[in-house]
mmCIF file of C-alpha atoms and ligand atoms in Angstrom:
data_model
loop_
_atom_site.group_PDB
_atom_site.id
_atom_site.type_symbol
_atom_site.label_atom_id
_atom_site.label_comp_id
_atom_site.label_asym_id
_atom_site.label_seq_id
_atom_site.Cartn_x
_atom_site.Cartn_y
_atom_site.Cartn_z
ATOM 1 C CA MET A 30 117.365 53.641 179.514
ATOM 2 C CA ASP A 31 114.012 52.103 178.784
ATOM 3 C CA GLU A 32 113.566 51.259 175.069
ATOM 4 C CA ARG A 33 109.985 52.596 174.982
ATOM 5 C CA ALA A 34 110.939 55.868 176.655
ATOM 6 C CA PHE A 35 113.814 56.301 174.183
ATOM 7 C CA SER A 36 111.565 55.631 171.159
ATOM 8 C CA ALA A 37 108.839 57.939 172.476
ATOM 9 C CA ALA A 38 111.302 60.755 173.146
ATOM 10 C CA GLN A 39 112.973 60.407 169.732
ATOM 11 C CA GLY A 40 109.514 60.264 168.098
ATOM 12 C CA PHE A 41 108.552 63.469 169.878
ATOM 13 C CA LEU A 42 111.755 65.203 168.713
ATOM 14 C CA LEU A 43 111.099 64.103 165.146
ATOM 15 C CA ALA A 44 107.534 65.461 165.272
ATOM 16 C CA ALA A 45 108.840 68.749 166.687
ATOM 17 C CA LYS A 46 111.441 68.898 163.885
ATOM 18 C CA MET A 47 108.656 68.383 161.349
ATOM 19 C CA TYR A 48 106.748 71.314 162.893
ATOM 20 C CA TRP A 49 109.926 73.400 162.654
ATOM 21 C CA THR A 50 110.549 72.281 159.036
ATOM 22 C CA THR A 51 107.046 73.183 157.819
ATOM 23 C CA THR A 52 104.833 75.376 160.037
ATOM 24 C CA LEU A 53 107.558 77.503 161.622
ATOM 25 C CA TYR A 54 109.551 77.819 158.409
ATOM 26 C CA ARG A 55 106.498 79.049 156.493
ATOM 27 C CA ALA A 56 105.609 81.548 159.220
ATOM 28 C CA LEU A 57 109.153 82.930 159.103
ATOM 29 C CA ARG A 58 109.130 83.132 155.301
ATOM 30 C CA ASP A 59 105.789 84.994 155.421
ATOM 31 C CA GLU A 60 107.087 87.423 158.029
ATOM 32 C CA PHE A 61 110.124 88.084 155.845
ATOM 33 C CA LEU A 62 108.019 88.607 152.697
ATOM 34 C CA ALA A 63 105.715 90.994 154.547
ATOM 35 C CA LYS A 64 108.659 93.090 155.793
ATOM 36 C CA SER A 65 110.782 92.978 152.651
ATOM 37 C CA SER A 66 110.195 95.482 149.868
ATOM 38 C CA VAL A 67 112.856 94.363 147.350
ATOM 39 C CA ASP A 68 113.316 91.371 145.073
ATOM 40 C CA GLN A 69 114.568 88.494 147.254
ATOM 41 C CA LYS A 70 117.045 87.334 144.628
ATOM 42 C CA GLU A 71 118.800 90.693 144.908
ATOM 43 C CA GLN A 72 119.127 90.565 148.678
ATOM 44 C CA SER A 73 122.316 89.685 150.483
ATOM 45 C CA VAL A 74 122.458 87.646 153.681
ATOM 46 C CA GLU A 75 123.135 90.909 155.550
ATOM 47 C CA ASP A 76 119.963 92.473 154.055
ATOM 48 C CA VAL A 77 117.877 89.515 155.241
ATOM 49 C CA ALA A 78 119.564 89.534 158.657
ATOM 50 C CA ALA A 79 118.701 93.216 159.101
ATOM 51 C CA ILE A 80 115.048 92.321 158.540
ATOM 52 C CA LEU A 81 114.847 89.130 160.616
ATOM 53 C CA GLU A 82 117.487 88.989 163.298
ATOM 54 C CA ASP A 83 115.514 90.850 165.959
ATOM 55 C CA SER A 84 112.310 88.981 165.195
ATOM 56 C CA PRO A 85 111.086 86.854 168.139
ATOM 57 C CA LEU A 86 109.838 84.309 165.592
ATOM 58 C CA TYR A 87 113.321 84.013 164.048
ATOM 59 C CA GLN A 88 114.883 83.653 167.480
ATOM 60 C CA TYR A 89 112.398 80.915 168.382
ATOM 61 C CA PHE A 90 113.076 79.195 165.030
ATOM 62 C CA ALA A 91 116.844 79.347 165.631
ATOM 63 C CA TRP A 92 116.597 78.213 169.285
ATOM 64 C CA LEU A 93 114.437 75.246 168.375
ATOM 65 C CA GLU A 94 116.744 74.200 165.535
ATOM 66 C CA ARG A 95 119.782 74.226 167.822
ATOM 67 C CA HIS A 96 118.169 72.513 170.797
ATOM 68 C CA LEU A 97 116.132 69.831 169.032
ATOM 69 C CA GLN A 98 119.387 68.585 167.551
ATOM 70 C CA ARG A 99 121.157 68.815 170.927
ATOM 71 C CA MET A 100 118.371 66.804 172.602
ATOM 72 C CA LYS A 101 118.395 64.239 169.806
ATOM 73 C CA TYR A 102 122.073 63.455 170.412
ATOM 74 C CA ALA A 103 122.901 64.369 173.989
ATOM 75 C CA GLY A 104 119.625 64.785 175.876
ATOM 76 C CA ARG A 105 118.363 62.466 178.597
ATOM 77 C CA TYR A 106 116.901 60.178 175.914
ATOM 78 C CA GLY A 107 119.580 61.044 173.384
ATOM 79 C CA LEU A 108 121.234 58.776 170.836
ATOM 80 C CA VAL A 109 124.633 58.949 172.563
ATOM 81 C CA PRO A 110 123.528 57.747 176.041
ATOM 82 C CA TYR A 111 121.217 55.146 174.454
ATOM 83 C CA HIS A 112 124.036 53.570 172.431
ATOM 84 C CA ASP A 113 126.523 53.966 175.277
ATOM 85 C CA GLU A 114 124.366 51.784 177.553
ATOM 86 C CA ARG A 115 124.180 49.060 174.920
ATOM 87 C CA ARG A 116 127.725 49.337 173.581
ATOM 88 C CA GLY A 117 128.865 45.810 174.511
ATOM 89 C CA GLU A 118 126.187 43.913 172.620
ATOM 90 C CA LEU A 119 125.991 46.390 169.716
ATOM 91 C CA LEU A 120 129.722 46.354 169.015
ATOM 92 C CA ALA A 121 130.007 42.593 169.450
ATOM 93 C CA ALA A 122 127.394 42.140 166.686
ATOM 94 C CA LEU A 123 129.517 43.959 164.081
ATOM 95 C CA THR A 124 131.196 41.683 161.541
ATOM 96 C CA GLY A 125 132.822 42.508 158.201
ATOM 97 C CA ASP A 126 136.298 43.173 156.866
ATOM 98 C CA ALA A 127 136.895 46.872 157.284
ATOM 99 C CA GLU A 128 140.480 47.941 156.737
ATOM 100 C CA LEU A 129 141.483 50.146 159.655
ATOM 101 C CA ASP A 130 144.553 52.344 159.936
ATOM 102 C CA ARG A 131 145.310 52.879 163.615
ATOM 103 C CA ASP A 132 148.172 55.259 162.763
ATOM 104 C CA LEU A 133 146.059 57.537 160.586
ATOM 105 C CA GLU A 134 146.472 61.132 161.680
ATOM 106 C CA LEU A 135 143.070 62.803 161.808
ATOM 107 C CA PRO A 136 143.056 66.421 160.613
ATOM 108 C CA GLY A 137 142.394 69.254 163.059
ATOM 109 C CA TYR A 138 139.338 70.468 161.133
ATOM 110 C CA TYR A 139 137.812 67.025 161.788
ATOM 111 C CA THR A 140 138.608 66.581 165.481
ATOM 112 C CA GLY A 141 138.196 70.245 166.416
ATOM 113 C CA VAL A 142 134.414 70.378 166.222
ATOM 114 C CA ASP A 143 131.517 68.151 167.289
ATOM 115 C CA ILE A 144 130.035 68.026 163.804
ATOM 116 C CA HIS A 145 126.202 68.001 163.693
ATOM 117 C CA GLN A 146 126.364 68.537 167.500
ATOM 118 C CA HIS A 147 127.322 64.865 167.759
ATOM 119 C CA PRO A 148 129.360 64.716 171.013
ATOM 120 C CA GLY A 149 132.823 63.401 170.137
ATOM 121 C CA GLY A 150 132.082 63.536 166.398
ATOM 122 C CA LEU A 151 132.296 60.483 164.166
ATOM 123 C CA TRP A 152 135.738 59.418 165.252
ATOM 124 C CA SER A 153 136.229 59.364 169.034
ATOM 125 C CA ASP A 154 133.934 56.568 170.174
ATOM 126 C CA ALA A 155 133.377 53.084 168.747
ATOM 127 C CA THR A 156 129.569 53.545 168.794
ATOM 128 C CA ALA A 157 129.745 56.819 166.800
ATOM 129 C CA ALA A 158 128.662 55.277 163.481
ATOM 130 C CA LEU A 159 125.693 53.504 165.070
ATOM 131 C CA VAL A 160 124.667 56.826 166.599
ATOM 132 C CA TYR A 161 125.120 58.548 163.250
ATOM 133 C CA GLU A 162 123.186 55.867 161.365
ATOM 134 C CA ARG A 163 120.238 56.163 163.754
ATOM 135 C CA GLY A 164 120.408 59.978 163.738
ATOM 136 C CA ALA A 165 120.567 60.203 159.935
ATOM 137 C CA ARG A 166 117.106 58.654 159.712
ATOM 138 C CA SER A 167 115.610 61.911 160.989
ATOM 139 C CA THR A 168 117.973 64.531 159.502
ATOM 140 C CA THR A 169 115.549 65.365 156.698
ATOM 141 C CA PRO A 170 112.111 64.688 158.232
ATOM 142 C CA MET A 171 110.295 65.723 155.044
ATOM 143 C CA LEU A 172 111.891 62.809 153.251
ATOM 144 C CA GLY A 173 111.035 60.227 155.892
ATOM 145 C CA GLU A 174 111.423 56.769 154.396
ATOM 146 C CA ALA A 175 112.304 58.423 151.070
ATOM 147 C CA HIS A 176 115.716 59.308 152.525
ATOM 148 C CA LYS A 177 117.044 56.162 150.852
ATOM 149 C CA ASP A 178 115.550 57.561 147.662
ATOM 150 C CA LEU A 179 118.071 60.402 147.846
ATOM 151 C CA HIS A 180 121.038 58.097 147.344
ATOM 152 C CA ASP A 181 119.228 56.036 144.722
ATOM 153 C CA ARG A 182 118.432 59.212 142.803
ATOM 154 C CA PHE A 183 122.084 60.235 143.018
ATOM 155 C CA THR A 184 123.033 56.801 141.683
ATOM 156 C CA ASP A 185 120.645 57.441 138.770
ATOM 157 C CA VAL A 186 122.577 60.625 137.957
ATOM 158 C CA VAL A 187 125.840 58.674 138.015
ATOM 159 C CA ALA A 188 124.377 55.829 135.935
ATOM 160 C CA ALA A 189 123.221 58.176 133.157
ATOM 161 C CA ALA A 190 126.775 58.252 131.769
ATOM 162 C CA GLY A 191 126.976 54.435 131.582
ATOM 163 C CA PRO A 192 128.267 51.873 134.081
ATOM 164 C CA PRO A 193 131.620 52.736 135.666
ATOM 165 C CA ARG A 194 134.317 50.077 136.109
ATOM 166 C CA ARG A 195 136.167 51.333 139.178
ATOM 167 C CA ILE A 196 134.551 53.726 141.636
ATOM 168 C CA LEU A 197 136.110 55.618 144.527
ATOM 169 C CA ASP A 198 133.541 56.998 146.999
ATOM 170 C CA MET A 199 135.325 59.639 149.055
ATOM 171 C CA GLY A 200 134.013 60.069 152.615
ATOM 172 C CA GLY A 201 131.695 57.094 152.118
ATOM 173 C CA GLY A 202 130.753 57.041 155.824
ATOM 174 C CA PHE A 203 128.948 53.856 156.846
ATOM 175 C CA GLY A 204 127.900 53.222 153.257
ATOM 176 C CA LYS A 205 124.676 55.155 152.748
ATOM 177 C CA SER A 206 126.238 56.551 149.574
ATOM 178 C CA THR A 207 128.559 53.664 148.696
ATOM 179 C CA GLY A 208 126.027 50.848 149.185
ATOM 180 C CA PRO A 209 123.629 51.956 146.400
ATOM 181 C CA LEU A 210 126.587 52.390 144.009
ATOM 182 C CA ALA A 211 127.852 48.869 144.751
ATOM 183 C CA GLU A 212 124.331 47.467 144.332
ATOM 184 C CA ARG A 213 123.579 49.332 141.107
ATOM 185 C CA PHE A 214 126.901 48.435 139.469
ATOM 186 C CA PRO A 215 127.561 44.814 140.499
ATOM 187 C CA ASP A 216 130.295 44.432 137.845
ATOM 188 C CA SER A 217 132.228 47.450 139.138
ATOM 189 C CA SER A 218 134.672 47.407 141.996
ATOM 190 C CA VAL A 219 133.931 50.072 144.578
ATOM 191 C CA GLU A 220 136.313 51.537 147.153
ATOM 192 C CA SER A 221 134.852 53.529 150.053
ATOM 193 C CA VAL A 222 137.317 55.592 152.075
ATOM 194 C CA ASP A 223 136.595 57.534 155.236
ATOM 195 C CA LEU A 224 138.530 59.024 158.153
ATOM 196 C CA SER A 225 136.177 57.446 160.674
ATOM 197 C CA ALA A 226 137.091 53.962 161.953
ATOM 198 C CA PRO A 227 133.583 53.431 163.407
ATOM 199 C CA CYS A 228 132.029 54.341 160.035
ATOM 200 C CA VAL A 229 134.145 52.034 157.881
ATOM 201 C CA THR A 230 133.557 49.252 160.431
ATOM 202 C CA LEU A 231 129.778 49.661 160.180
ATOM 203 C CA GLY A 232 129.985 50.065 156.385
ATOM 204 C CA ALA A 233 131.828 46.752 156.012
ATOM 205 C CA HIS A 234 129.349 45.068 158.371
ATOM 206 C CA LEU A 235 126.331 46.281 156.382
ATOM 207 C CA ALA A 236 127.981 45.300 153.079
ATOM 208 C CA LYS A 237 128.539 41.788 154.421
ATOM 209 C CA GLN A 238 124.918 41.568 155.564
ATOM 210 C CA ARG A 239 123.773 42.622 152.086
ATOM 211 C CA GLN A 240 126.227 40.212 150.471
ATOM 212 C CA LEU A 241 127.917 42.978 148.507
ATOM 213 C CA ASP A 242 131.292 41.546 147.602
ATOM 214 C CA ASN A 243 132.365 44.222 145.096
ATOM 215 C CA VAL A 244 133.011 46.883 147.756
ATOM 216 C CA ARG A 245 135.792 47.569 150.276
ATOM 217 C CA TYR A 246 135.646 49.944 153.248
ATOM 218 C CA ARG A 247 138.984 51.491 154.145
ATOM 219 C CA GLN A 248 139.966 54.023 156.789
ATOM 220 C CA MET A 249 141.879 56.632 154.860
ATOM 221 C CA ASP A 250 142.103 60.362 154.257
ATOM 222 C CA ALA A 251 140.432 61.030 150.894
ATOM 223 C CA ARG A 252 142.963 63.809 150.289
ATOM 224 C CA SER A 253 145.950 61.444 150.290
ATOM 225 C CA THR A 254 144.935 57.908 149.349
ATOM 226 C CA ASP A 255 147.261 55.029 148.502
ATOM 227 C CA TYR A 256 145.689 54.396 145.071
ATOM 228 C CA SER A 257 147.850 54.630 141.961
ATOM 229 C CA ASP A 258 147.490 57.456 139.483
ATOM 230 C CA ALA A 259 144.652 56.988 136.978
ATOM 231 C CA SER A 260 143.133 54.009 138.801
ATOM 232 C CA PHE A 261 139.421 55.006 138.714
ATOM 233 C CA ASP A 262 136.998 56.062 136.000
ATOM 234 C CA LEU A 263 134.581 57.534 138.575
ATOM 235 C CA VAL A 264 135.131 59.428 141.831
ATOM 236 C CA THR A 265 132.074 60.326 143.922
ATOM 237 C CA SER A 266 131.208 61.932 147.225
ATOM 238 C CA THR A 267 127.930 62.757 148.924
ATOM 239 C CA MET A 268 127.650 65.335 151.698
ATOM 240 C CA VAL A 269 131.419 65.545 152.159
ATOM 241 C CA LEU A 270 132.528 68.773 150.436
ATOM 242 C CA HIS A 271 130.703 71.016 152.940
ATOM 243 C CA GLU A 272 132.588 69.367 155.811
ATOM 244 C CA LEU A 273 135.983 70.500 154.501
ATOM 245 C CA PRO A 274 137.735 73.841 154.935
ATOM 246 C CA THR A 275 138.707 75.391 151.600
ATOM 247 C CA LYS A 276 142.333 74.181 151.681
ATOM 248 C CA ALA A 277 141.203 70.597 152.378
ATOM 249 C CA LEU A 278 138.581 70.898 149.632
ATOM 250 C CA GLU A 279 141.303 71.849 147.162
ATOM 251 C CA GLU A 280 143.415 68.886 148.313
ATOM 252 C CA LEU A 281 140.455 66.549 147.812
ATOM 253 C CA PHE A 282 139.939 67.821 144.250
ATOM 254 C CA ASP A 283 143.696 67.448 143.552
ATOM 255 C CA GLU A 284 143.561 63.848 144.772
ATOM 256 C CA ALA A 285 140.466 63.107 142.679
ATOM 257 C CA LEU A 286 142.239 64.476 139.606
ATOM 258 C CA ARG A 287 145.292 62.322 140.340
ATOM 259 C CA VAL A 288 143.434 59.026 140.797
ATOM 260 C CA LEU A 289 141.069 59.555 137.842
ATOM 261 C CA GLU A 290 142.052 58.175 134.474
ATOM 262 C CA PRO A 291 141.995 60.674 131.578
ATOM 263 C CA GLY A 292 138.358 61.196 130.598
ATOM 264 C CA GLY A 293 137.236 59.949 134.060
ATOM 265 C CA ARG A 294 134.461 61.768 135.893
ATOM 266 C CA MET A 295 133.988 63.120 139.351
ATOM 267 C CA VAL A 296 130.415 63.534 140.665
ATOM 268 C CA HIS A 297 129.649 65.121 144.036
ATOM 269 C CA LEU A 298 126.336 65.662 145.799
ATOM 270 C CA ASP A 299 126.398 68.524 148.269
ATOM 271 C CA PHE A 300 124.761 71.752 149.480
ATOM 272 C CA TYR A 301 125.618 74.571 147.130
ATOM 273 C CA SER A 302 123.159 76.295 144.737
ATOM 274 C CA ILE A 303 120.960 78.624 146.792
ATOM 275 C CA PRO A 304 118.286 80.561 144.876
ATOM 276 C CA ASP A 305 117.776 83.696 146.996
ATOM 277 C CA GLY A 306 118.864 85.776 149.986
ATOM 278 C CA PHE A 307 116.273 84.390 152.401
ATOM 279 C CA ARG A 308 117.291 80.794 151.788
ATOM 280 C CA ARG A 309 120.984 81.721 151.956
ATOM 281 C CA PHE A 310 120.413 83.409 155.327
ATOM 282 C CA ILE A 311 118.586 80.310 156.612
ATOM 283 C CA HIS A 312 121.335 77.990 155.287
ATOM 284 C CA TYR A 313 124.182 79.988 156.858
ATOM 285 C CA GLY A 314 122.255 80.045 160.150
ATOM 286 C CA HIS A 315 121.755 76.279 159.929
ATOM 287 C CA ALA A 316 125.519 75.883 159.499
ATOM 288 C CA ARG A 317 126.182 77.791 162.731
ATOM 289 C CA ARG A 318 123.444 76.096 164.708
ATOM 290 C CA ASN A 319 124.394 72.591 163.567
ATOM 291 C CA ASN A 320 128.165 72.997 164.148
ATOM 292 C CA GLU A 321 129.051 72.908 160.435
ATOM 293 C CA PRO A 322 131.761 75.563 160.190
ATOM 294 C CA PHE A 323 132.643 74.887 156.537
ATOM 295 C CA MET A 324 129.148 74.894 155.073
ATOM 296 C CA GLN A 325 129.122 78.658 154.555
ATOM 297 C CA PRO A 326 132.627 78.795 153.032
ATOM 298 C CA LEU A 327 131.620 76.088 150.514
ATOM 299 C CA ALA A 328 128.381 77.861 149.581
ATOM 300 C CA SER A 329 130.270 81.109 148.983
ATOM 301 C CA THR A 330 133.128 79.550 146.962
ATOM 302 C CA ASP A 331 133.071 79.876 143.168
ATOM 303 C CA LEU A 332 133.264 76.108 142.605
ATOM 304 C CA ALA A 333 133.220 76.296 138.804
ATOM 305 C CA ALA A 334 136.252 78.633 138.840
ATOM 306 C CA LEU A 335 138.058 76.483 141.424
ATOM 307 C CA LEU A 336 137.520 73.257 139.452
ATOM 308 C CA LYS A 337 138.667 74.940 136.259
ATOM 309 C CA LYS A 338 141.798 76.207 138.031
ATOM 310 C CA LYS A 339 142.452 72.636 139.222
ATOM 311 C CA GLY A 340 142.406 71.404 135.615
ATOM 312 C CA PHE A 341 138.939 69.844 135.278
ATOM 313 C CA VAL A 342 136.771 70.307 132.182
ATOM 314 C CA ASP A 343 133.049 69.878 131.418
ATOM 315 C CA ILE A 344 132.107 71.330 134.785
ATOM 316 C CA GLU A 345 128.387 71.227 135.552
ATOM 317 C CA ILE A 346 126.651 72.468 138.693
ATOM 318 C CA THR A 347 122.982 71.507 138.825
ATOM 319 C CA PRO A 348 120.273 71.748 141.511
ATOM 320 C CA PHE A 349 119.250 68.244 142.612
ATOM 321 C CA LYS A 350 115.731 67.047 143.398
ATOM 322 C CA GLU A 351 116.159 64.796 146.423
ATOM 323 C CA SER A 352 112.721 63.197 146.160
ATOM 324 C CA GLU A 353 109.962 62.925 143.573
ATOM 325 C CA GLU A 354 107.588 64.906 145.825
ATOM 326 C CA ILE A 355 109.905 67.906 146.219
ATOM 327 C CA ASP A 356 109.392 71.011 144.097
ATOM 328 C CA ILE A 357 112.755 72.833 144.099
ATOM 329 C CA GLU A 358 111.225 76.212 143.210
ATOM 330 C CA LYS A 359 108.510 76.084 145.849
ATOM 331 C CA ASN A 360 109.811 77.565 149.072
ATOM 332 C CA ASP A 361 107.250 76.097 151.463
ATOM 333 C CA ALA A 362 109.421 73.977 153.757
ATOM 334 C CA TRP A 363 113.009 73.988 154.995
ATOM 335 C CA ARG A 364 115.315 71.927 152.803
ATOM 336 C CA PHE A 365 119.006 71.569 152.065
ATOM 337 C CA PRO A 366 120.188 73.229 148.816
ATOM 338 C CA TRP A 367 121.017 69.871 147.217
ATOM 339 C CA THR A 368 123.314 70.245 144.204
ATOM 340 C CA VAL A 369 125.196 67.890 141.893
ATOM 341 C CA VAL A 370 128.693 68.974 140.880
ATOM 342 C CA THR A 371 130.202 67.102 137.936
ATOM 343 C CA ALA A 372 133.628 67.556 136.355
ATOM 344 C CA THR A 373 135.883 65.530 134.051
ATOM 345 C CA LYS A 374 139.615 64.947 133.905
ATOM 346 C CA PRO A 375 140.753 65.993 130.440
ATOM 347 C CA GLU A 376 141.933 63.377 127.963
ATOM 348 C CA VAL A 377 145.714 63.584 127.649
ATOM 349 C CA SER A 378 146.507 65.857 124.741
ATOM 350 C CA SER A 379 148.946 64.471 122.203
HETATM 351 C C1 SAM B 413 128.011 63.824 156.211
HETATM 352 S S1 SAM B 413 129.048 62.409 156.145
HETATM 353 C C2 SAM B 413 128.498 61.671 154.618
HETATM 354 C C3 SAM B 413 128.785 60.191 154.555
HETATM 355 C C4 SAM B 413 128.262 59.477 153.310
HETATM 356 N N1 SAM B 413 128.887 59.967 152.094
HETATM 357 C C5 SAM B 413 126.758 59.567 153.208
HETATM 358 O O1 SAM B 413 126.255 60.119 152.229
HETATM 359 O O2 SAM B 413 126.088 59.075 154.110
HETATM 360 C C6 SAM B 413 130.648 63.067 155.742
HETATM 361 C C7 SAM B 413 131.732 62.003 155.841
HETATM 362 O O3 SAM B 413 132.960 62.546 155.371
HETATM 363 C C8 SAM B 413 133.997 61.979 156.136
HETATM 364 N N2 SAM B 413 135.215 62.793 155.934
HETATM 365 C C9 SAM B 413 135.434 64.086 156.264
HETATM 366 N N3 SAM B 413 136.659 64.469 155.857
HETATM 367 C C10 SAM B 413 137.229 63.401 155.237
HETATM 368 C C11 SAM B 413 138.482 63.162 154.613
HETATM 369 N N4 SAM B 413 139.413 64.108 154.528
HETATM 370 N N5 SAM B 413 138.723 61.931 154.116
HETATM 371 C C12 SAM B 413 137.787 60.938 154.202
HETATM 372 N N6 SAM B 413 136.606 61.110 154.783
HETATM 373 C C13 SAM B 413 136.315 62.326 155.290
HETATM 374 C C14 SAM B 413 133.417 61.943 157.533
HETATM 375 O O4 SAM B 413 134.082 61.028 158.384
HETATM 376 C C15 SAM B 413 131.969 61.517 157.249
HETATM 377 O O5 SAM B 413 131.816 60.118 157.289
#
């Protein structure tokens, strides 16, 4: 595949996604407001669906969302065929000391769906992380170059409580979340665990390139790690909770509680606090159209009650501003319902 044709096609898809994110989203919101007579905050997803589901504009919006993503990954100029053609040279260039576990059993929820419409998911092909890394650059077109900002801003939230000593980043992927933590806290030791062998391989490669020697990338299930009890003062995750079915989510919280020392904190960034029925309807539709089967269950779980039941204290769930330019209240473009979830392991009582 010609490099120029690939770049032009991906550039076109990104521009179309921007049109979808802004112009089409606003038109749909306006149609909804014109047809709706009640307070949006009071409306359920079913109420909004009754108003919008037969709308040609909504169907166009939904079709475009599904198929732009499909073309981005699997189309003629898609990320998967592009990386497949270049696999030899791309894979040979990867260095780094990732710790792989060839016997790791991948859970059914993980292998059973092509997450994000990524053919074969993040686990079945050695180029999957390179595909994911390239694709992630255009997941939130409004952020553009500020996408990096998202992780730096999350690191700011973490840093507000003082520098951690030992950090476990659960589902650290290829390091978009782990890298900024390792950079910001050079005196901490950081462990990044992920189910995906391609992701930990790319994460270790990028860490080596950036000369980050306080971080390790290990292929491991975050729900059953090999770390000792009470071995971290901070556990983090970004964009992982919504990829887990409820039982797996509970297991992840149990594991975080086990590996945290008393008084240690857990901070997650995910998609959770949704202000009104229209945005909830759009978010649940996004989950279906983007092959994210556990996004809706997470958004409808009472996380505060679940974390309390698990034994955490000081639970805080706060909307998160992913970029300086974003106004959370202003509903004039599609965005993820970014949310920070913080909880603490209680000090041992005497
Ligand atoms: C959307 S990605 C986010 C990656 C990274 N945190 C970031 O912000 O770029 C979700 C990650 O969670 C990983 N994952 C899903 N279930 C997991 C589990 N049980 N244990 C470890 N990693 C898991 C996936 O392989 C994937 O890399």
